[in-house]
Amino acid sequence: MISFLDLKELNSQYEKELIDISARVIKSGWYINGVESRAFEEEFSDYCGVEYTIGVGNGLDALKLIIRAYIEMGIFSKGDEVILPANTYIASALAISENGLKPILVEPDIENYLIDPKAIERKITEKTKAIMVVHLYGEICNMDRIYKIAKEYNLKIIEDSAQSHGALYNGKRCGSLGDASGFSFYPTKNLGALGDGGAVTTNDKELATTIRILSNYGSSKKYKNIFKGVNSRLDEIQAGFLRVKLRYLDREIRNRRIIADYYLKNINNKNIILPTIREENSHVWHLFVIRCSRRDKLQKYLKARAIDTLIHYPIAIHQQEAYRELSGERYPITEELAEEILSLPISGLQSLEDTKKVVEAINEFN
Ligand SMILES: *Cc1c(COP(=O)(O)O)cnc(C)c1O
């Protein structure tokens, strides 16, 4: 059986270090907002090349807190619009609507499944305040074009980096490519905790301070609350685990690139459309997504050959019951992708032997 992502096997590589760090935290008697969280924040800032990292409870909270902080800073207000790709995970949109702003969906580019800069410009109105770029599947968006648009219309750029830890764009890491970036450390992400976790990265000092305060009940000093904040913090154990796993992130990304390269060079079934790649370092292959017009049949066929696959994502945001107010909108590229995409197994540990089995099975599909 080739599983989609074997988390048990992946984390057992680091078992000794993970056990050591949990023992250290247990014995410290200090479990939230302590030395591990501060150390991880510093190490992650160094890794991403930013001034500030604020650890939070999860990836959705990271994105939500960025928008909430811009509201508290007087930069966004309720009813404003934020542009985002229609084919992203629903969390990107929830972060916007939960703050009382309006998610404005735009089509991805059919070539790379990333937000299409041409489609962004068509949706800009007087209420548009930001573009949320999602480096979907681990590949950085076309930032040069997006920088020009953001500058021309005076928009903030918020990165959703939940799938792209470590990806580079012109030598700069994701997390440092916009005004602020939200990361998720959900266990299946390229940098995954052993529970929930998230972070905001930014070079904006006021934004960083506002998010830090908002995430701790709106409290700047104990029992003094300046905002109606929330409780969203990265705990010491998860921060400790993430410090261990951050040291191996680049190694895991290298393995993902080897697997992706093997798929790209060896899958040669004419029924399959392979992903394209702009520049090697700009993609960290969180997901390896192929397209096939008979996708459901292919998925069943692979399952019968003991190969697990997943679909990211089978139902687009505007077709979700939760967003019934968008049900009248049409996004033909997004809708087509939802019907045709399939994510193949890939991980920081997957062997070439398993990868070969996946390739053989796909090449024999007709
Ligand atoms: C996983 C994910 C999130 C949300 O992260 P959580 O930690 O699960 O809240 C947001 N955006 C994208 C694109 C994701 O893949």
Short mmCIF file of C-alpha atoms and ligand atoms in Angstrom, two decimals:
data_model
loop_
_atom_site.label_atom_id
_atom_site.label_comp_id
_atom_site.label_asym_id
_atom_site.label_seq_id
_atom_site.Cartn_x
_atom_site.Cartn_y
_atom_site.Cartn_z
CA MET A 1 0.00 0.00 0.00
CA ILE A 2 1.40 3.41 -0.97
CA SER A 3 -0.24 5.92 1.35
CA PHE A 4 -0.77 9.53 0.38
CA LEU A 5 1.38 10.79 3.24
CA ASP A 6 2.62 8.57 6.06
CA LEU A 7 2.85 10.96 9.01
CA LYS A 8 3.79 8.26 11.49
CA GLU A 9 6.79 7.23 9.43
CA LEU A 10 7.69 10.83 8.68
CA ASN A 11 7.74 11.92 12.33
CA SER A 12 9.40 8.75 13.61
CA GLN A 13 12.57 9.85 11.80
CA TYR A 14 12.85 12.56 14.46
CA GLU A 15 11.42 10.56 17.36
CA LYS A 16 14.35 10.90 19.72
CA GLU A 17 14.60 14.66 19.30
CA LEU A 18 10.83 15.07 19.60
CA ILE A 19 10.74 13.05 22.82
CA ASP A 20 13.71 14.98 24.24
CA ILE A 21 12.07 18.32 23.59
CA SER A 22 8.73 17.26 25.06
CA ALA A 23 10.53 16.05 28.19
CA ARG A 24 12.25 19.42 28.42
CA VAL A 25 8.94 21.26 28.14
CA ILE A 26 7.19 18.98 30.65
CA LYS A 27 9.99 19.51 33.18
CA SER A 28 10.07 23.27 32.62
CA GLY A 29 6.63 23.77 34.19
CA TRP A 30 5.90 26.53 31.64
CA TYR A 31 3.57 25.55 28.78
CA ILE A 32 2.43 28.65 26.90
CA ASN A 33 4.36 31.75 25.76
CA GLY A 34 7.74 30.59 27.01
CA VAL A 35 11.27 29.98 25.78
CA GLU A 36 10.37 27.46 23.04
CA SER A 37 7.78 29.74 21.42
CA ARG A 38 10.13 32.72 21.47
CA ALA A 39 13.03 30.64 20.12
CA PHE A 40 10.89 29.16 17.33
CA GLU A 41 9.63 32.62 16.36
CA GLU A 42 13.21 33.86 16.06
CA GLU A 43 14.36 30.83 14.09
CA PHE A 44 11.39 31.03 11.75
CA SER A 45 11.99 34.76 11.18
CA ASP A 46 15.59 33.98 10.24
CA TYR A 47 14.48 31.18 7.93
CA CYS A 48 11.90 33.35 6.13
CA GLY A 49 14.07 36.47 6.14
CA VAL A 50 11.63 38.69 8.07
CA GLU A 51 11.76 40.87 11.18
CA TYR A 52 8.79 39.39 13.04
CA THR A 53 7.08 36.04 13.54
CA ILE A 54 4.05 35.70 15.82
CA GLY A 55 3.11 32.12 16.70
CA VAL A 56 -0.67 31.55 16.75
CA GLY A 57 -3.11 28.66 17.15
CA ASN A 58 -3.48 27.58 13.52
CA GLY A 59 -3.27 28.75 9.91
CA LEU A 60 -6.82 30.07 9.72
CA ASP A 61 -6.20 32.23 12.81
CA ALA A 62 -2.96 33.54 11.29
CA LEU A 63 -4.85 34.84 8.24
CA LYS A 64 -7.80 36.05 10.33
CA LEU A 65 -5.53 37.97 12.71
CA ILE A 66 -3.74 39.75 9.85
CA ILE A 67 -7.06 41.12 8.59
CA ARG A 68 -8.36 41.88 12.08
CA ALA A 69 -5.16 43.80 12.85
CA TYR A 70 -5.54 45.89 9.69
CA ILE A 71 -9.09 46.72 10.87
CA GLU A 72 -7.83 47.78 14.32
CA MET A 73 -5.11 49.85 12.63
CA GLY A 74 -7.78 51.69 10.59
CA ILE A 75 -6.50 50.36 7.26
CA PHE A 76 -9.41 47.98 6.46
CA SER A 77 -13.06 48.35 7.44
CA LYS A 78 -16.11 46.09 7.37
CA GLY A 79 -17.53 45.73 3.87
CA ASP A 80 -14.12 46.15 2.18
CA GLU A 81 -13.10 43.62 -0.44
CA VAL A 82 -10.16 41.22 -0.57
CA ILE A 83 -9.30 39.42 -3.82
CA LEU A 84 -8.27 35.76 -3.69
CA PRO A 85 -8.10 32.76 -6.03
CA ALA A 86 -11.35 30.81 -6.52
CA ASN A 87 -9.60 27.43 -6.38
CA THR A 88 -8.00 27.81 -2.93
CA TYR A 89 -8.86 25.97 0.28
CA ILE A 90 -11.93 27.44 2.00
CA ALA A 91 -9.84 28.73 4.96
CA SER A 92 -8.45 31.56 2.80
CA ALA A 93 -12.00 32.87 2.21
CA LEU A 94 -13.17 32.25 5.79
CA ALA A 95 -10.39 34.49 7.13
CA ILE A 96 -11.87 37.34 5.11
CA SER A 97 -15.58 36.78 5.69
CA GLU A 98 -15.22 36.13 9.43
CA ASN A 99 -13.86 39.67 9.73
CA GLY A 100 -16.88 41.12 7.93
CA LEU A 101 -14.97 41.78 4.71
CA LYS A 102 -15.96 40.40 1.33
CA PRO A 103 -13.98 37.64 -0.40
CA ILE A 104 -13.80 38.40 -4.14
CA LEU A 105 -12.94 35.26 -6.08
CA VAL A 106 -10.90 35.32 -9.28
CA GLU A 107 -9.92 32.55 -11.65
CA PRO A 108 -6.52 30.85 -11.53
CA ASP A 109 -4.24 30.60 -14.55
CA ILE A 110 -4.98 27.23 -16.22
CA GLU A 111 -1.22 26.76 -16.80
CA ASN A 112 -0.17 26.72 -13.15
CA TYR A 113 -3.39 26.82 -11.07
CA LEU A 114 -2.19 30.02 -9.33
CA ILE A 115 -4.15 33.29 -9.14
CA ASP A 116 -4.21 34.94 -12.58
CA PRO A 117 -2.93 38.55 -12.40
CA LYS A 118 -5.06 39.54 -15.43
CA ALA A 119 -8.16 38.31 -13.64
CA ILE A 120 -7.23 40.32 -10.51
CA GLU A 121 -7.32 43.68 -12.30
CA ARG A 122 -10.81 43.06 -13.68
CA LYS A 123 -12.22 42.62 -10.17
CA ILE A 124 -10.72 45.71 -8.51
CA THR A 125 -13.29 48.23 -7.22
CA GLU A 126 -13.19 51.23 -4.88
CA LYS A 127 -13.68 48.83 -1.96
CA THR A 128 -10.72 46.58 -2.80
CA LYS A 129 -8.12 46.76 -0.03
CA ALA A 130 -5.93 43.72 -0.51
CA ILE A 131 -4.92 40.76 -2.63
CA MET A 132 -4.57 37.46 -0.82
CA VAL A 133 -2.06 35.48 -2.83
CA VAL A 134 -2.19 31.74 -2.17
CA HIS A 135 0.99 29.89 -3.13
CA LEU A 136 -1.18 26.88 -3.89
CA TYR A 137 0.30 23.38 -3.93
CA GLY A 138 3.64 24.90 -2.86
CA GLU A 139 4.39 27.18 -5.82
CA ILE A 140 4.94 30.93 -5.51
CA CYS A 141 2.48 33.14 -7.41
CA ASN A 142 3.55 35.47 -10.21
CA MET A 143 4.60 38.17 -7.74
CA ASP A 144 6.16 40.68 -10.15
CA ARG A 145 2.83 41.21 -11.88
CA ILE A 146 1.00 41.28 -8.56
CA TYR A 147 3.43 43.87 -7.08
CA LYS A 148 2.66 46.19 -10.01
CA ILE A 149 -1.09 45.86 -9.50
CA ALA A 150 -0.82 46.33 -5.72
CA LYS A 151 1.28 49.45 -6.21
CA GLU A 152 -0.99 50.94 -8.84
CA TYR A 153 -4.16 50.46 -6.78
CA ASN A 154 -2.56 50.86 -3.34
CA LEU A 155 -3.46 47.37 -2.10
CA LYS A 156 -1.96 45.26 0.68
CA ILE A 157 -0.55 41.88 -0.27
CA ILE A 158 -1.41 39.09 2.18
CA GLU A 159 0.30 35.77 1.52
CA ASP A 160 -1.43 32.51 2.36
CA SER A 161 1.74 30.45 2.78
CA ALA A 162 0.06 27.42 4.36
CA GLN A 163 1.34 25.14 1.57
CA SER A 164 4.62 26.81 0.64
CA HIS A 165 7.04 26.93 3.61
CA GLY A 166 10.53 27.35 2.17
CA ALA A 167 9.62 28.26 -1.41
CA LEU A 168 11.81 30.98 -2.94
CA TYR A 169 11.02 33.80 -5.34
CA ASN A 170 14.02 35.71 -6.75
CA GLY A 171 16.03 34.54 -3.75
CA LYS A 172 13.44 35.63 -1.16
CA ARG A 173 11.37 33.19 0.85
CA CYS A 174 7.61 33.03 0.97
CA GLY A 175 6.57 34.78 4.13
CA SER A 176 8.65 37.80 3.11
CA LEU A 177 7.00 38.47 -0.26
CA GLY A 178 4.01 40.55 0.84
CA ASP A 179 2.94 42.90 3.65
CA ALA A 180 2.14 39.93 5.89
CA SER A 181 1.94 36.18 5.56
CA GLY A 182 -0.07 33.46 7.28
CA PHE A 183 1.45 30.00 7.82
CA SER A 184 -0.19 26.77 8.98
CA PHE A 185 1.70 24.04 10.82
CA TYR A 186 -1.15 21.52 10.56
CA PRO A 187 0.48 18.05 10.70
CA THR A 188 0.24 17.37 6.94
CA LYS A 189 1.85 20.66 5.84
CA ASN A 190 5.47 20.77 4.66
CA LEU A 191 6.43 22.10 8.09
CA GLY A 192 3.95 20.28 10.31
CA ALA A 193 3.52 20.21 14.09
CA LEU A 194 2.08 17.24 15.97
CA GLY A 195 -1.12 19.13 16.53
CA ASP A 196 -2.43 22.55 15.47
CA GLY A 197 -0.18 25.55 14.99
CA GLY A 198 0.26 28.64 12.85
CA ALA A 199 2.23 31.86 12.51
CA VAL A 200 2.18 35.31 10.98
CA THR A 201 5.37 36.71 9.47
CA THR A 202 5.85 40.38 8.60
CA ASN A 203 8.34 43.24 8.52
CA ASP A 204 5.68 45.70 9.74
CA LYS A 205 6.33 46.47 13.40
CA GLU A 206 2.92 47.98 14.16
CA LEU A 207 1.14 45.05 12.51
CA ALA A 208 3.28 42.55 14.45
CA THR A 209 2.56 44.28 17.77
CA THR A 210 -1.17 44.51 17.03
CA ILE A 211 -1.37 40.81 16.14
CA ARG A 212 0.60 39.81 19.24
CA ILE A 213 -1.85 41.76 21.42
CA LEU A 214 -4.98 40.58 19.55
CA SER A 215 -3.93 36.93 19.83
CA ASN A 216 -3.64 37.24 23.62
CA TYR A 217 -7.16 38.54 24.47
CA GLY A 218 -6.29 42.01 23.25
CA SER A 219 -4.05 42.39 26.25
CA SER A 220 -0.87 44.42 26.03
CA LYS A 221 -0.12 44.18 29.74
CA LYS A 222 -1.57 41.63 32.14
CA TYR A 223 -5.23 42.52 32.87
CA LYS A 224 -5.10 45.60 30.63
CA ASN A 225 -7.06 44.99 27.43
CA ILE A 226 -6.95 47.44 24.54
CA PHE A 227 -8.86 45.30 21.98
CA LYS A 228 -11.64 42.71 22.17
CA GLY A 229 -9.07 40.08 21.26
CA VAL A 230 -9.03 36.34 20.89
CA ASN A 231 -7.06 33.46 22.38
CA SER A 232 -4.82 32.05 19.66
CA ARG A 233 -1.33 31.02 20.73
CA LEU A 234 1.30 28.50 19.70
CA ASP A 235 1.98 26.36 22.76
CA GLU A 236 5.42 25.38 24.03
CA ILE A 237 5.30 21.71 23.04
CA GLN A 238 4.28 22.46 19.45
CA ALA A 239 6.87 25.25 19.21
CA GLY A 240 9.50 22.79 20.45
CA PHE A 241 8.45 20.19 17.87
CA LEU A 242 8.54 22.83 15.14
CA ARG A 243 12.08 23.88 16.15
CA VAL A 244 13.18 20.27 15.59
CA LYS A 245 11.34 19.89 12.29
CA LEU A 246 12.45 23.27 10.90
CA ARG A 247 16.01 21.94 10.91
CA TYR A 248 14.99 19.21 8.47
CA LEU A 249 12.63 21.24 6.29
CA ASP A 250 15.14 21.91 3.50
CA ARG A 251 16.11 18.25 3.41
CA GLU A 252 12.47 17.23 3.11
CA ILE A 253 11.92 19.80 0.37
CA ARG A 254 14.89 18.31 -1.54
CA ASN A 255 13.25 14.89 -1.40
CA ARG A 256 9.93 16.34 -2.58
CA ARG A 257 11.77 17.87 -5.56
CA ILE A 258 13.40 14.54 -6.42
CA ILE A 259 9.99 12.81 -6.37
CA ALA A 260 8.34 15.59 -8.41
CA ASP A 261 11.17 15.53 -10.93
CA TYR A 262 10.79 11.77 -11.30
CA TYR A 263 7.03 12.10 -11.88
CA LEU A 264 7.58 14.91 -14.42
CA LYS A 265 10.19 12.98 -16.39
CA ASN A 266 8.53 9.57 -16.34
CA ILE A 267 4.76 9.93 -16.46
CA ASN A 268 4.00 9.71 -20.17
CA ASN A 269 0.34 8.76 -20.38
CA LYS A 270 -1.40 10.99 -22.94
CA ASN A 271 -4.55 11.07 -20.78
CA ILE A 272 -2.66 12.93 -18.06
CA ILE A 273 -1.77 16.62 -17.89
CA LEU A 274 1.30 17.20 -15.71
CA PRO A 275 1.96 20.35 -13.66
CA THR A 276 4.27 22.95 -15.19
CA ILE A 277 7.12 24.55 -13.31
CA ARG A 278 8.45 28.07 -13.75
CA GLU A 279 11.62 27.86 -11.74
CA GLU A 280 12.85 25.02 -9.56
CA ASN A 281 13.24 26.93 -6.28
CA SER A 282 9.83 28.56 -6.55
CA HIS A 283 8.08 25.21 -5.97
CA VAL A 284 8.26 23.09 -2.80
CA TRP A 285 5.76 20.47 -4.04
CA HIS A 286 3.42 20.37 -1.05
CA LEU A 287 1.14 18.62 -3.53
CA PHE A 288 1.83 17.05 -6.92
CA VAL A 289 -1.38 17.69 -8.85
CA ILE A 290 -2.13 16.09 -12.21
CA ARG A 291 -5.22 16.44 -14.40
CA CYS A 292 -7.24 13.79 -16.15
CA SER A 293 -10.64 14.10 -17.86
CA ARG A 294 -11.60 10.71 -16.37
CA ARG A 295 -10.30 11.63 -12.92
CA ASP A 296 -12.73 9.58 -10.81
CA LYS A 297 -11.98 6.49 -12.85
CA LEU A 298 -8.24 7.08 -12.50
CA GLN A 299 -8.56 7.50 -8.74
CA LYS A 300 -10.49 4.23 -8.41
CA TYR A 301 -7.99 2.44 -10.66
CA LEU A 302 -5.07 3.65 -8.53
CA LYS A 303 -6.89 2.64 -5.34
CA ALA A 304 -7.27 -0.88 -6.77
CA ARG A 305 -3.49 -0.86 -7.35
CA ALA A 306 -3.04 0.10 -3.65
CA ILE A 307 -2.11 3.73 -4.35
CA ASP A 308 -3.81 6.46 -2.29
CA THR A 309 -4.63 9.81 -3.89
CA LEU A 310 -6.60 12.88 -2.79
CA ILE A 311 -8.38 15.82 -4.44
CA HIS A 312 -7.45 19.40 -3.53
CA TYR A 313 -10.23 20.49 -3.76
CA PRO A 314 -13.31 18.69 -5.10
CA ILE A 315 -15.85 21.46 -4.34
CA ALA A 316 -14.97 25.08 -5.16
CA ILE A 317 -15.74 27.79 -2.60
CA HIS A 318 -18.56 29.35 -4.66
CA GLN A 319 -20.21 25.91 -4.87
CA GLN A 320 -20.09 25.31 -1.12
CA GLU A 321 -23.29 25.57 0.90
CA ALA A 322 -21.41 27.79 3.36
CA TYR A 323 -21.01 30.38 0.57
CA ARG A 324 -24.51 30.10 -0.89
CA GLU A 325 -24.46 33.85 -1.55
CA LEU A 326 -21.85 33.16 -4.26
CA SER A 327 -23.80 30.33 -5.88
CA GLY A 328 -24.81 32.50 -8.85
CA GLU A 329 -21.18 33.19 -9.80
CA ARG A 330 -19.38 31.16 -12.47
CA TYR A 331 -15.70 30.28 -12.55
CA PRO A 332 -15.27 27.89 -15.51
CA ILE A 333 -11.54 27.24 -15.03
CA THR A 334 -11.96 26.60 -11.30
CA GLU A 335 -14.97 24.35 -11.96
CA GLU A 336 -13.08 22.38 -14.62
CA LEU A 337 -10.10 21.95 -12.31
CA ALA A 338 -12.33 20.66 -9.49
CA GLU A 339 -13.52 17.92 -11.87
CA GLU A 340 -10.11 16.94 -13.23
CA ILE A 341 -7.41 17.37 -10.58
CA LEU A 342 -5.83 14.55 -8.61
CA SER A 343 -3.01 14.78 -6.04
CA LEU A 344 -0.44 11.96 -6.20
CA PRO A 345 1.48 10.71 -3.15
CA ILE A 346 4.53 12.84 -2.32
CA SER A 347 6.42 13.52 0.91
CA GLY A 348 9.74 14.42 2.44
CA LEU A 349 10.38 10.72 2.93
CA GLN A 350 8.73 8.91 0.00
CA SER A 351 11.10 6.46 -1.68
CA LEU A 352 11.98 6.37 -5.35
CA GLU A 353 10.82 2.76 -5.35
CA ASP A 354 7.27 3.73 -4.34
CA THR A 355 7.37 6.64 -6.77
CA LYS A 356 8.27 4.25 -9.60
CA LYS A 357 5.26 2.07 -8.72
CA VAL A 358 2.97 5.11 -8.96
CA VAL A 359 4.44 6.05 -12.35
CA GLU A 360 4.08 2.50 -13.72
CA ALA A 361 0.45 2.32 -12.62
CA ILE A 362 -0.39 5.70 -14.16
CA ASN A 363 1.35 4.89 -17.42
CA GLU A 364 -0.69 1.69 -17.70
CA PHE A 365 -4.03 3.51 -17.22
CA ASN A 366 -6.18 3.83 -20.30
C1 LIG B 1 -4.17 24.33 5.57
C2 LIG B 1 -4.52 25.60 4.92
C3 LIG B 1 -5.02 26.68 5.66
C4 LIG B 1 -5.49 26.58 7.10
O1 LIG B 1 -4.58 26.10 8.01
P1 LIG B 1 -5.07 25.45 9.41
O2 LIG B 1 -3.84 25.38 10.22
O3 LIG B 1 -5.64 24.11 9.08
O4 LIG B 1 -6.09 26.37 9.99
C5 LIG B 1 -5.23 27.88 5.01
N1 LIG B 1 -4.96 28.01 3.70
C6 LIG B 1 -4.50 26.99 2.95
C7 LIG B 1 -4.20 27.22 1.50
C8 LIG B 1 -4.27 25.75 3.54
O5 LIG B 1 -3.82 24.74 2.78
#
